[in-house]
PDB file of C-alpha atoms in Angstrom:
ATOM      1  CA  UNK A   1      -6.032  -8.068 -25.490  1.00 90.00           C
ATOM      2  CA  UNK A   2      -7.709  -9.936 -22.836  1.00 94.00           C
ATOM      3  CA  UNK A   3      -7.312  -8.811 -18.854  1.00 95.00           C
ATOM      4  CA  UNK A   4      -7.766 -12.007 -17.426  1.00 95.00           C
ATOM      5  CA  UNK A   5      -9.120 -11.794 -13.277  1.00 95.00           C
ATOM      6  CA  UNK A   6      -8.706 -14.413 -10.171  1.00 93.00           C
ATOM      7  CA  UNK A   7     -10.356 -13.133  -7.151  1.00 92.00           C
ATOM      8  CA  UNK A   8      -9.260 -15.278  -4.388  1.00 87.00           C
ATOM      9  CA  UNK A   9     -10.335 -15.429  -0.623  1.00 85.00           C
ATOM     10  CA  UNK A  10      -6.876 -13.130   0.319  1.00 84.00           C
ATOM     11  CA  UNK A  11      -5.593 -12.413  -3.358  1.00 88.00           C
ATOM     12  CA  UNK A  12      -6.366 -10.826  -6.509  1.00 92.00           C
ATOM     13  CA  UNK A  13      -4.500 -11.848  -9.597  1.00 93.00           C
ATOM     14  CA  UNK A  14      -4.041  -9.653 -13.022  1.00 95.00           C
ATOM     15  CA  UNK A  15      -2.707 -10.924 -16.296  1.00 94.00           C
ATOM     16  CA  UNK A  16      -2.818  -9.493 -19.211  1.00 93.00           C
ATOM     17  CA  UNK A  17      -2.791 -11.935 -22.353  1.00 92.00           C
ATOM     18  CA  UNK A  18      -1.712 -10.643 -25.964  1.00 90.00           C
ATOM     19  CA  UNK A  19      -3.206 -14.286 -27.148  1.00 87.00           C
ATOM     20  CA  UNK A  20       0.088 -16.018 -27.111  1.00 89.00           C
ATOM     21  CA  UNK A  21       1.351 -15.298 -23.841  1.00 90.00           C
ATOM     22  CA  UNK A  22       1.199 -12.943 -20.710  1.00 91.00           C
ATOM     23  CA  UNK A  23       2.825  -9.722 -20.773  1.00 91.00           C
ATOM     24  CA  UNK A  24       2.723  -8.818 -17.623  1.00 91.00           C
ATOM     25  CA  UNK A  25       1.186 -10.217 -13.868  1.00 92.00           C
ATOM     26  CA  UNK A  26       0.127  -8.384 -10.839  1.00 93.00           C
ATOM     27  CA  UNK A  27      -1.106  -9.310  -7.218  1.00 92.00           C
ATOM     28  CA  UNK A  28      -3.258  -7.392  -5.173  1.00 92.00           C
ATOM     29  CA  UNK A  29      -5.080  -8.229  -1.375  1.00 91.00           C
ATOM     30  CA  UNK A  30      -8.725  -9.110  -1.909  1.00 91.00           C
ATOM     31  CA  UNK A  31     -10.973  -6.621  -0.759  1.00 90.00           C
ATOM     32  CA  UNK A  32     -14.823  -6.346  -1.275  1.00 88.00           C
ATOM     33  CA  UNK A  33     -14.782  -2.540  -0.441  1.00 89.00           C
ATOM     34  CA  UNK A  34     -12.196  -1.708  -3.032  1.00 91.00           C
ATOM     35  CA  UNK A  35     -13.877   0.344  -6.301  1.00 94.00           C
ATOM     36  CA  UNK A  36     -13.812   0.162  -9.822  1.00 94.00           C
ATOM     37  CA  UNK A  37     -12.132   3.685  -9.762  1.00 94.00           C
ATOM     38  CA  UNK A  38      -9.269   2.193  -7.077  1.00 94.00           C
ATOM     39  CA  UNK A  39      -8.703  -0.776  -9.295  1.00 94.00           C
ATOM     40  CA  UNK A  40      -8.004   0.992 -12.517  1.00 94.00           C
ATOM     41  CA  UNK A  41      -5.911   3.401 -10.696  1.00 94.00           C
ATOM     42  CA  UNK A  42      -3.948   0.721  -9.713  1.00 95.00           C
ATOM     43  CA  UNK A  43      -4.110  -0.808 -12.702  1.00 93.00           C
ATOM     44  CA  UNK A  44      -3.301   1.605 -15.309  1.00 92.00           C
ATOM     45  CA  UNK A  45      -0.216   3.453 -13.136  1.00 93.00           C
ATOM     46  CA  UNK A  46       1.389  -0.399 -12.843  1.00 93.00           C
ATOM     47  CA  UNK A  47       0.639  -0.455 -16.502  1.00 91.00           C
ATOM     48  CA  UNK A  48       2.649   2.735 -17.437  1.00 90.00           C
ATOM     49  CA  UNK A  49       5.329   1.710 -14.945  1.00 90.00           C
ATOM     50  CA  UNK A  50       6.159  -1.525 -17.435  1.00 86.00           C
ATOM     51  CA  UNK A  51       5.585   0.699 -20.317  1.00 86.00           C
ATOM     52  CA  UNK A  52       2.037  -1.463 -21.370  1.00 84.00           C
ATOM     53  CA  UNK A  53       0.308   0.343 -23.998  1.00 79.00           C
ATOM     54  CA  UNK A  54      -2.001  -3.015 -24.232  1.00 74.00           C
ATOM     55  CA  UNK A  55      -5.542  -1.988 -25.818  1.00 87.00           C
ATOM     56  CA  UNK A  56      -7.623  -4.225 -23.473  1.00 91.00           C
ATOM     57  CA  UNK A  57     -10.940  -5.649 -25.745  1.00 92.00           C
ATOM     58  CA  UNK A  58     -11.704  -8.898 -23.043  1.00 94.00           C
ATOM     59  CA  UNK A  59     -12.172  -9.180 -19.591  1.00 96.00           C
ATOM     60  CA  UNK A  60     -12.977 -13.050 -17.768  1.00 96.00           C
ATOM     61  CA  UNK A  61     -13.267 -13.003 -14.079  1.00 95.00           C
ATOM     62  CA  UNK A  62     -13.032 -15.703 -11.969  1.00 94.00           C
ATOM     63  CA  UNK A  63     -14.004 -14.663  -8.334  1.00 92.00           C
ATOM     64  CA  UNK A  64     -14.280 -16.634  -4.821  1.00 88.00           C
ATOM     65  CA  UNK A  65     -15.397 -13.784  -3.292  1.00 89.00           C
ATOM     66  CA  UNK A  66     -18.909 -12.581  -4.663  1.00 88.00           C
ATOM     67  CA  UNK A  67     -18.858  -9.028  -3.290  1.00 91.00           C
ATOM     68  CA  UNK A  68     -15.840  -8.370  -5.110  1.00 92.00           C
ATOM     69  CA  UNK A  69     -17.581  -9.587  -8.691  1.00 93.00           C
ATOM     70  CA  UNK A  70     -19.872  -6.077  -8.853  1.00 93.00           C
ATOM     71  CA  UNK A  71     -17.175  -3.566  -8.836  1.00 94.00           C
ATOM     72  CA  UNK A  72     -14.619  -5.883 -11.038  1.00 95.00           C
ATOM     73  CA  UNK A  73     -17.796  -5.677 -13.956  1.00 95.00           C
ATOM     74  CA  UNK A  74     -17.724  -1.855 -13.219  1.00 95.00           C
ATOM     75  CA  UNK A  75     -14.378  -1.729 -14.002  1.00 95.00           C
ATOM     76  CA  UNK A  76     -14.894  -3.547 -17.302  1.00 94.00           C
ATOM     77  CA  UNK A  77     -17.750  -1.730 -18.605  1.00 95.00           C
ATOM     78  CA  UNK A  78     -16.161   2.190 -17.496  1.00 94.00           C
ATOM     79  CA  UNK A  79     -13.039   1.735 -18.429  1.00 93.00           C
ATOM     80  CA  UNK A  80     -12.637  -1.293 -21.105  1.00 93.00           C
ATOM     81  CA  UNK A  81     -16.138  -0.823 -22.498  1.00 92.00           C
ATOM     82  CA  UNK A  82     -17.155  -4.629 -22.322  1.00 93.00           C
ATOM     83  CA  UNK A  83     -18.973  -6.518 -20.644  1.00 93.00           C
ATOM     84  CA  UNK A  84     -17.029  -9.400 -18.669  1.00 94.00           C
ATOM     85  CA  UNK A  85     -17.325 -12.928 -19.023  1.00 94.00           C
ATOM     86  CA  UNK A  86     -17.851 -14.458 -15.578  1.00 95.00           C
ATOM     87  CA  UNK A  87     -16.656 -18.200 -14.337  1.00 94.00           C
ATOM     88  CA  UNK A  88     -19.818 -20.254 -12.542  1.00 89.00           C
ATOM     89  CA  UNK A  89     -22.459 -17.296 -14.544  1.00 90.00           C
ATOM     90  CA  UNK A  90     -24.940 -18.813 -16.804  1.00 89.00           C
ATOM     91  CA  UNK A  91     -23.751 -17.053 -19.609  1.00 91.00           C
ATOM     92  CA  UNK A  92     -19.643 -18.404 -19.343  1.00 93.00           C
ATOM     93  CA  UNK A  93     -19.509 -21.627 -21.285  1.00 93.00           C
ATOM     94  CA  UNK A  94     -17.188 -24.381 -20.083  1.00 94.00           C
ATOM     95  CA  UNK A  95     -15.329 -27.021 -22.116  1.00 94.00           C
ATOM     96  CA  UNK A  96     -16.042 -29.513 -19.886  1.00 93.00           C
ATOM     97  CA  UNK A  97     -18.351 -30.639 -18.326  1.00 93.00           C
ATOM     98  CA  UNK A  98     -19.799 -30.551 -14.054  1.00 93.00           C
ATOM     99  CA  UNK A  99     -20.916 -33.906 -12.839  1.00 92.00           C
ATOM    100  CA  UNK A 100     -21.554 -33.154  -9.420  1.00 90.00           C
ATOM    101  CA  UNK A 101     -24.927 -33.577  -7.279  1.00 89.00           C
ATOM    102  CA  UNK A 102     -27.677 -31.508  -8.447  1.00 85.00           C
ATOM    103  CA  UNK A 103     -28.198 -27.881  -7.553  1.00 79.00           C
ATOM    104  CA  UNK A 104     -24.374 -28.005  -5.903  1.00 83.00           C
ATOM    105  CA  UNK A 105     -22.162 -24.812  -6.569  1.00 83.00           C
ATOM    106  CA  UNK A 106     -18.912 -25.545  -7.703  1.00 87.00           C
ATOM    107  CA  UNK A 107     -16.217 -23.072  -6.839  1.00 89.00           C
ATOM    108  CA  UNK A 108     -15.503 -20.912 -10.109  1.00 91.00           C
ATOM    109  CA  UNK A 109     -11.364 -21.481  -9.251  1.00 90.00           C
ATOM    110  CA  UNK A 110     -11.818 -25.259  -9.473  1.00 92.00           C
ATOM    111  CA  UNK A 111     -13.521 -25.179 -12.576  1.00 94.00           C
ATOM    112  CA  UNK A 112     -10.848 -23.148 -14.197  1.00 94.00           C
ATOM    113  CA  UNK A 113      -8.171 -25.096 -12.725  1.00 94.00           C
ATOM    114  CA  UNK A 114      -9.996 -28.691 -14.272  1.00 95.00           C
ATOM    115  CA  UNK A 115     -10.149 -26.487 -17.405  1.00 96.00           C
ATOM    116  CA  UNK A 116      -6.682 -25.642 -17.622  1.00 96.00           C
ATOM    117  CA  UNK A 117      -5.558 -29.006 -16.268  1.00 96.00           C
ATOM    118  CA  UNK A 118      -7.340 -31.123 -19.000  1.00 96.00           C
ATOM    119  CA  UNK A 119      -5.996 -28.605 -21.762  1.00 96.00           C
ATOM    120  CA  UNK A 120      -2.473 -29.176 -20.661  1.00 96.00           C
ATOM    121  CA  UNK A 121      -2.195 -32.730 -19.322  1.00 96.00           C
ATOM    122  CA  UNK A 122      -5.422 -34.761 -20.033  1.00 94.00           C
ATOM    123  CA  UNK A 123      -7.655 -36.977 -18.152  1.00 93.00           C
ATOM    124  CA  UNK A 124      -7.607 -38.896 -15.429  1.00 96.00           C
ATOM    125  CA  UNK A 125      -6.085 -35.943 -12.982  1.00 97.00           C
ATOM    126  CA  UNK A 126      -6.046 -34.904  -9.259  1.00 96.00           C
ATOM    127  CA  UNK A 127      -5.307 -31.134  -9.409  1.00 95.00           C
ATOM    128  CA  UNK A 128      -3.995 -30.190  -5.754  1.00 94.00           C
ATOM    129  CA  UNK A 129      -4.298 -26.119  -4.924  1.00 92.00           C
ATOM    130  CA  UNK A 130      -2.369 -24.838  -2.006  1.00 89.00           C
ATOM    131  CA  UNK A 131      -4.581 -21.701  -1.365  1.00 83.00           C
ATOM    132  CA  UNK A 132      -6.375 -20.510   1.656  1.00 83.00           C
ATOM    133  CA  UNK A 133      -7.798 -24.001   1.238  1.00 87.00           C
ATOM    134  CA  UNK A 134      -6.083 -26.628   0.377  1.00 91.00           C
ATOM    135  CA  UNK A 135      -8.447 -28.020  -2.490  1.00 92.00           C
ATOM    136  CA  UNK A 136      -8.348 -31.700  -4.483  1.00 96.00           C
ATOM    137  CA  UNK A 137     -10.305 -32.071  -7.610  1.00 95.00           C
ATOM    138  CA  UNK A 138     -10.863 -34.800  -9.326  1.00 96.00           C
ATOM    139  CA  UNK A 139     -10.644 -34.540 -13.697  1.00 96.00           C
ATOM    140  CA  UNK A 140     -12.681 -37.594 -15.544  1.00 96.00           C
ATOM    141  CA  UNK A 141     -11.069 -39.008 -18.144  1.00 95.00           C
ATOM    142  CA  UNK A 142     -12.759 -37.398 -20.873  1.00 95.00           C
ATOM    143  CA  UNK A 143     -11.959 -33.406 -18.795  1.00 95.00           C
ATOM    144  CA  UNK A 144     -15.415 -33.651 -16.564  1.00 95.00           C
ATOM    145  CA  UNK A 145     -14.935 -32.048 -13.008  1.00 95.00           C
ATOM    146  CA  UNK A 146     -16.575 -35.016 -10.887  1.00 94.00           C
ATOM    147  CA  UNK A 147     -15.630 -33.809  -7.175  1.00 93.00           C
ATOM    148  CA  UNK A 148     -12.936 -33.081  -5.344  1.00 94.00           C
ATOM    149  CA  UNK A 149     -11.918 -32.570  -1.306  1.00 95.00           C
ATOM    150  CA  UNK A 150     -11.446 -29.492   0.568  1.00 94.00           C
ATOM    151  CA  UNK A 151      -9.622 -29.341   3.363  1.00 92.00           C
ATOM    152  CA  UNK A 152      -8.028 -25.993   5.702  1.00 89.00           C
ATOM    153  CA  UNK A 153      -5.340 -24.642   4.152  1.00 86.00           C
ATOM    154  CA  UNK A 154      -1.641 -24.422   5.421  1.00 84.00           C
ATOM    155  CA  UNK A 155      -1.829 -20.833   6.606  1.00 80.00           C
ATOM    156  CA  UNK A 156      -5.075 -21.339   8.056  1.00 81.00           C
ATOM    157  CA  UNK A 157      -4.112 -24.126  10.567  1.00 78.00           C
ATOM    158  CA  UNK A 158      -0.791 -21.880  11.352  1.00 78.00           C
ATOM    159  CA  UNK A 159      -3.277 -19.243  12.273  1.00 80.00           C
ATOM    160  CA  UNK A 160      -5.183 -21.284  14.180  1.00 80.00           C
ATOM    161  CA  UNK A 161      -2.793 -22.784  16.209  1.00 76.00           C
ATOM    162  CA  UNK A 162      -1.433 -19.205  16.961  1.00 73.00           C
ATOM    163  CA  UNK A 163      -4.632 -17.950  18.022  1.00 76.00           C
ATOM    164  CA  UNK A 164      -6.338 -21.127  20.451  1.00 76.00           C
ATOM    165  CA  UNK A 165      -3.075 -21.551  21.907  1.00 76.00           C
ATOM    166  CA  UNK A 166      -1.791 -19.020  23.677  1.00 67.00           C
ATOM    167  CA  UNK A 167       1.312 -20.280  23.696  1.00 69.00           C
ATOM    168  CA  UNK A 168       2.030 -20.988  20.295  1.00 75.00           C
ATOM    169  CA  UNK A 169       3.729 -18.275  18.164  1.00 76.00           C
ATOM    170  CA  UNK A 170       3.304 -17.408  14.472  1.00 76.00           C
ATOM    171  CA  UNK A 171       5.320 -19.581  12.135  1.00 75.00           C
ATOM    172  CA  UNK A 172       6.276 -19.174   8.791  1.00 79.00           C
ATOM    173  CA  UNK A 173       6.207 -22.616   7.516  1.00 81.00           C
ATOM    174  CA  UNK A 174       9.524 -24.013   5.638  1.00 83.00           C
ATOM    175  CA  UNK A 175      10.604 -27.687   5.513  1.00 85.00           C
ATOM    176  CA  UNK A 176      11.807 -28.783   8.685  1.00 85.00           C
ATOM    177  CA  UNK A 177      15.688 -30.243   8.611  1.00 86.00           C
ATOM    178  CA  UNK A 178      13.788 -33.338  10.926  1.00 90.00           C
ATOM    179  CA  UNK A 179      11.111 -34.573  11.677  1.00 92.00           C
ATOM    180  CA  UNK A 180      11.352 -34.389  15.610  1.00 94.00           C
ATOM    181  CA  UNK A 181      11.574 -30.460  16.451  1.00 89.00           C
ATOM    182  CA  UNK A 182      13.988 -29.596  18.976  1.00 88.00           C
ATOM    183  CA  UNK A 183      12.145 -26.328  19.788  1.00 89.00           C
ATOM    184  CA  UNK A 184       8.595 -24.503  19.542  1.00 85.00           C
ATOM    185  CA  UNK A 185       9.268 -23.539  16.527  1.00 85.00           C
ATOM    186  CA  UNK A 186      10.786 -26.365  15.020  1.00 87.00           C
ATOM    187  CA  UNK A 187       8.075 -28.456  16.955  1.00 87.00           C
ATOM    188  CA  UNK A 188       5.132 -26.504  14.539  1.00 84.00           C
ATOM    189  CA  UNK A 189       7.163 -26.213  11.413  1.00 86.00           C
ATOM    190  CA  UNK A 190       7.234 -30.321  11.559  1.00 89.00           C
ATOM    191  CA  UNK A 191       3.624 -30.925  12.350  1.00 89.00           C
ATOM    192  CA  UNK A 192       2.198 -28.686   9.911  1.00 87.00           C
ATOM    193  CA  UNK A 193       4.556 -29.568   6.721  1.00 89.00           C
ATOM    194  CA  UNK A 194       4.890 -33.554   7.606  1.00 90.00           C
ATOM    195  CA  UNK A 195       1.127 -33.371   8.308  1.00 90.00           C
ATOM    196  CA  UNK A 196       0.254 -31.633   5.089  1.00 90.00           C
ATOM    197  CA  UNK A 197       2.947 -34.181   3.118  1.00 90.00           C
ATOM    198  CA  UNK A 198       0.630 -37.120   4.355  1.00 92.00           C
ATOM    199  CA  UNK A 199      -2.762 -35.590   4.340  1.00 93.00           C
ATOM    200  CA  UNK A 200      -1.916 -35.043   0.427  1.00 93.00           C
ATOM    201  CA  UNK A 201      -0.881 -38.071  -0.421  1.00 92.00           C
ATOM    202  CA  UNK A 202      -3.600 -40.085   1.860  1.00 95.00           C
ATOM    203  CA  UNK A 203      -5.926 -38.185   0.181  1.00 96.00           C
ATOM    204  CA  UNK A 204      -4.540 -38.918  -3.157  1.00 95.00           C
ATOM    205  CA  UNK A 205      -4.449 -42.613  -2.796  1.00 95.00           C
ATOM    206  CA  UNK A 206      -7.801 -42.918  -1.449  1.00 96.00           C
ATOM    207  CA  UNK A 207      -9.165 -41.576  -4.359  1.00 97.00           C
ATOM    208  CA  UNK A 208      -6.968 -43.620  -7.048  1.00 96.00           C
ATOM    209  CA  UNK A 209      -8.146 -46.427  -5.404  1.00 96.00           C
ATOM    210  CA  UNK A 210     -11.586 -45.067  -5.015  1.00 96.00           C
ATOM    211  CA  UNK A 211     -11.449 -44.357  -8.778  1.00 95.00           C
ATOM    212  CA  UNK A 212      -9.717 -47.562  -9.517  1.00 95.00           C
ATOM    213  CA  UNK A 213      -7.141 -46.194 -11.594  1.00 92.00           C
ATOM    214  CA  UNK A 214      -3.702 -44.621 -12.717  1.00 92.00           C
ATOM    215  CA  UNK A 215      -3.461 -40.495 -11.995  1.00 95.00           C
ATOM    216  CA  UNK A 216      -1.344 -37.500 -12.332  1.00 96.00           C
ATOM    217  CA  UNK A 217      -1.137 -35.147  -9.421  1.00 95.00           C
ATOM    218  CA  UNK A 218      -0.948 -31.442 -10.529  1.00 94.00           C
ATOM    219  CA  UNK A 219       0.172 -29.053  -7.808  1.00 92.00           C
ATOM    220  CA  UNK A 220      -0.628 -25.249  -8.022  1.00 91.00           C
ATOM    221  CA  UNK A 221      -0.961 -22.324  -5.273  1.00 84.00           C
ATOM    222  CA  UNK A 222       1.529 -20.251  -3.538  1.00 79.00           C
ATOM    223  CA  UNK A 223       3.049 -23.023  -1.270  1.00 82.00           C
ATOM    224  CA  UNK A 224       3.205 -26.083  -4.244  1.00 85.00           C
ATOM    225  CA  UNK A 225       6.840 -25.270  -4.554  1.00 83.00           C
ATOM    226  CA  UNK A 226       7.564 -25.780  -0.900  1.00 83.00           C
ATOM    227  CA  UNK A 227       6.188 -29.315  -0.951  1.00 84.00           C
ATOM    228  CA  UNK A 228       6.893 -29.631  -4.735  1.00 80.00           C
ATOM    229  CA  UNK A 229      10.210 -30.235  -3.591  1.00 74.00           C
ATOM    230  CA  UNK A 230       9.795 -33.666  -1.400  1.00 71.00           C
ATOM    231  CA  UNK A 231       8.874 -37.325  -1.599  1.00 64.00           C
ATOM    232  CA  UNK A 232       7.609 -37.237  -5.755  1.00 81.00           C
ATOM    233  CA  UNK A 233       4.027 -35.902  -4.116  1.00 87.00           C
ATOM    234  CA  UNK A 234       2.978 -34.330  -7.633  1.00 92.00           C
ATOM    235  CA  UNK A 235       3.992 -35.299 -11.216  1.00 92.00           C
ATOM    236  CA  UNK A 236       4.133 -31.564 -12.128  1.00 91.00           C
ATOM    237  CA  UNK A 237       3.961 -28.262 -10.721  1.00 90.00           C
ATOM    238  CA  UNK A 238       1.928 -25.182 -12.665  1.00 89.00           C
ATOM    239  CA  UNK A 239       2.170 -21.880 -10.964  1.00 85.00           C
ATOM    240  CA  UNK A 240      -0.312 -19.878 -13.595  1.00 86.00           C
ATOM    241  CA  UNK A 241      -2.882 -22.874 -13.498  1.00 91.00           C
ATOM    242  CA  UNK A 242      -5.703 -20.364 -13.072  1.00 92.00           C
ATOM    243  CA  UNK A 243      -4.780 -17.937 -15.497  1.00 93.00           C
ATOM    244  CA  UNK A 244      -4.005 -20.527 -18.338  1.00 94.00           C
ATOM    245  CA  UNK A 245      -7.371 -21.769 -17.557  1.00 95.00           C
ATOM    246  CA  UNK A 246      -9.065 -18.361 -17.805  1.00 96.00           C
ATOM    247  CA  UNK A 247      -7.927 -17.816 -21.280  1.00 96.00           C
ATOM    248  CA  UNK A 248      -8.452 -21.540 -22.299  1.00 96.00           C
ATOM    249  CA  UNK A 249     -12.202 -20.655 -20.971  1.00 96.00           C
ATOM    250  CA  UNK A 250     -12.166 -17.255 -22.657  1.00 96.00           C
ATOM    251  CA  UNK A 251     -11.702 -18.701 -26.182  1.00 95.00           C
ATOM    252  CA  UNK A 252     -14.107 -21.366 -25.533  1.00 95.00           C
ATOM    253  CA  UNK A 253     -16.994 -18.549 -25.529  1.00 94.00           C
ATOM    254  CA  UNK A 254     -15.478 -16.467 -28.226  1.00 91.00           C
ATOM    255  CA  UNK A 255     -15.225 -19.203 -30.657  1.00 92.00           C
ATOM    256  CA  UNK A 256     -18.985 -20.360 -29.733  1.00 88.00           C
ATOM    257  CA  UNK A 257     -20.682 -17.270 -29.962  1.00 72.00           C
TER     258      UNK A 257
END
């Protein structure tokens, strides 16, 4: 079975694939310190909890977070005797193609998100990721990652506007019932979720028109749903984006060995 990894700037994602579909998920905080030993403690007693008796042959990591990567291939080689496959390494082969200015590093969680975008909708995509950036990248027609935007992410401005203005409290952020906020609260809750409503679909018409054509928006990330659910801003919604991409990836190298 494959134990498919997505290191994230504040999560870490688990999944464990059987090949047809995945038996079981778990979440962790991101955390550079954290061991090989912690994580397969962690691991393996969540494991027995579900009752998993899953012989684990595969390992693919994709990783924002470079200081995690070291102890994550520890874990591999210890305890699952292989040697992982790494998103953005020389050796992990994509099924697409990068055509982005020279010597430019391309976030290994927007390549597997074009991956797994292109395997289950096509070309001709803007794939939207509500993470602790709010990312937009752009899928050619034939699958090829050609750019994308990058802009703060939702929790990140709340943050910020918590911590410059005094003020200010920390908000959870929910759709407002209106627009015009009645209280503090209220007041933030507006800003940042009408804000984020326009900056995504500015963004997404500037580049149709940039691009001069007809595209699907694909929303992923922990807060898609929230805005999933106003205005017809995306054409779909895919909460394991990443992971289906991982094991999309993941065959790719196996079957070109």
């Amino acid at each position: 079975m494959l134990l498919a990894i997505d290191c994230g700037n504040t999560n870490t994602v688990f999944s464990i694939w059987d090949g047809a579909r995945f038996i079981a998920t778990w979440r962790t905080s991101t955390e550079w310190q954290r061991t090989a030993d912690q994580y397969y403690v962690w691991l393996s007693t969540l494991m027995k909890l579900k009752k998993i008796e899953a012989d684990i042959t595969d390992v693919i990591v994709s990783s924002t977070v470079p200081r995690v990567v070291w102890n994550l291939r520890v874990l591999a080689d210890r305890y699952f005797n292989t040697r992982p496959l790494v998103v953005g390494k020389p050796e992990c082969l994509l099924p697409v193609e990068v055509r982005v200015d020279q010597g430019t590093a391309v976030g290994p969680d927007r390549l597997v998100n074009t991956v797994a975008g292109f395997d289950l909708f096509g070309g001709d995509l803007i794939m939207v990721d509500f993470g602790t950036a709010t990312t937009f990248d752009v899928v050619d027609t034939d699958g090829a990652y050609v750019g994308g935007v990058i802009a703060p992410g939702v929790n990140l401005s709340l943050e910020a506007l918590h911590q410059a203005a005094a003020a200010l409290p920390h908000i959870d952020i929910t759709k407002p019932q209106h627009v015009i906020g009645t209280n503090t609260v209220a007041c933030m809750q507006s800003g940042v979720f009408w804000g984020y409503v326009g900056l995504v679909r500015e963004i997404c018409a500037r580049i149709k028109a940039e691009r001069d054509r007809e595209m699907r928006v694909i929303s992923t990330g922990g807060l898609a749903p929230l805005f999933q659910q106003t205005e017809a801003l995306f054409d779909a919604y895919q909460d394991d984006l990443t992971m289906h991409g991982l094991t999309v990836i993941h065959k790719y190298n196996k079957d070109n060995a």
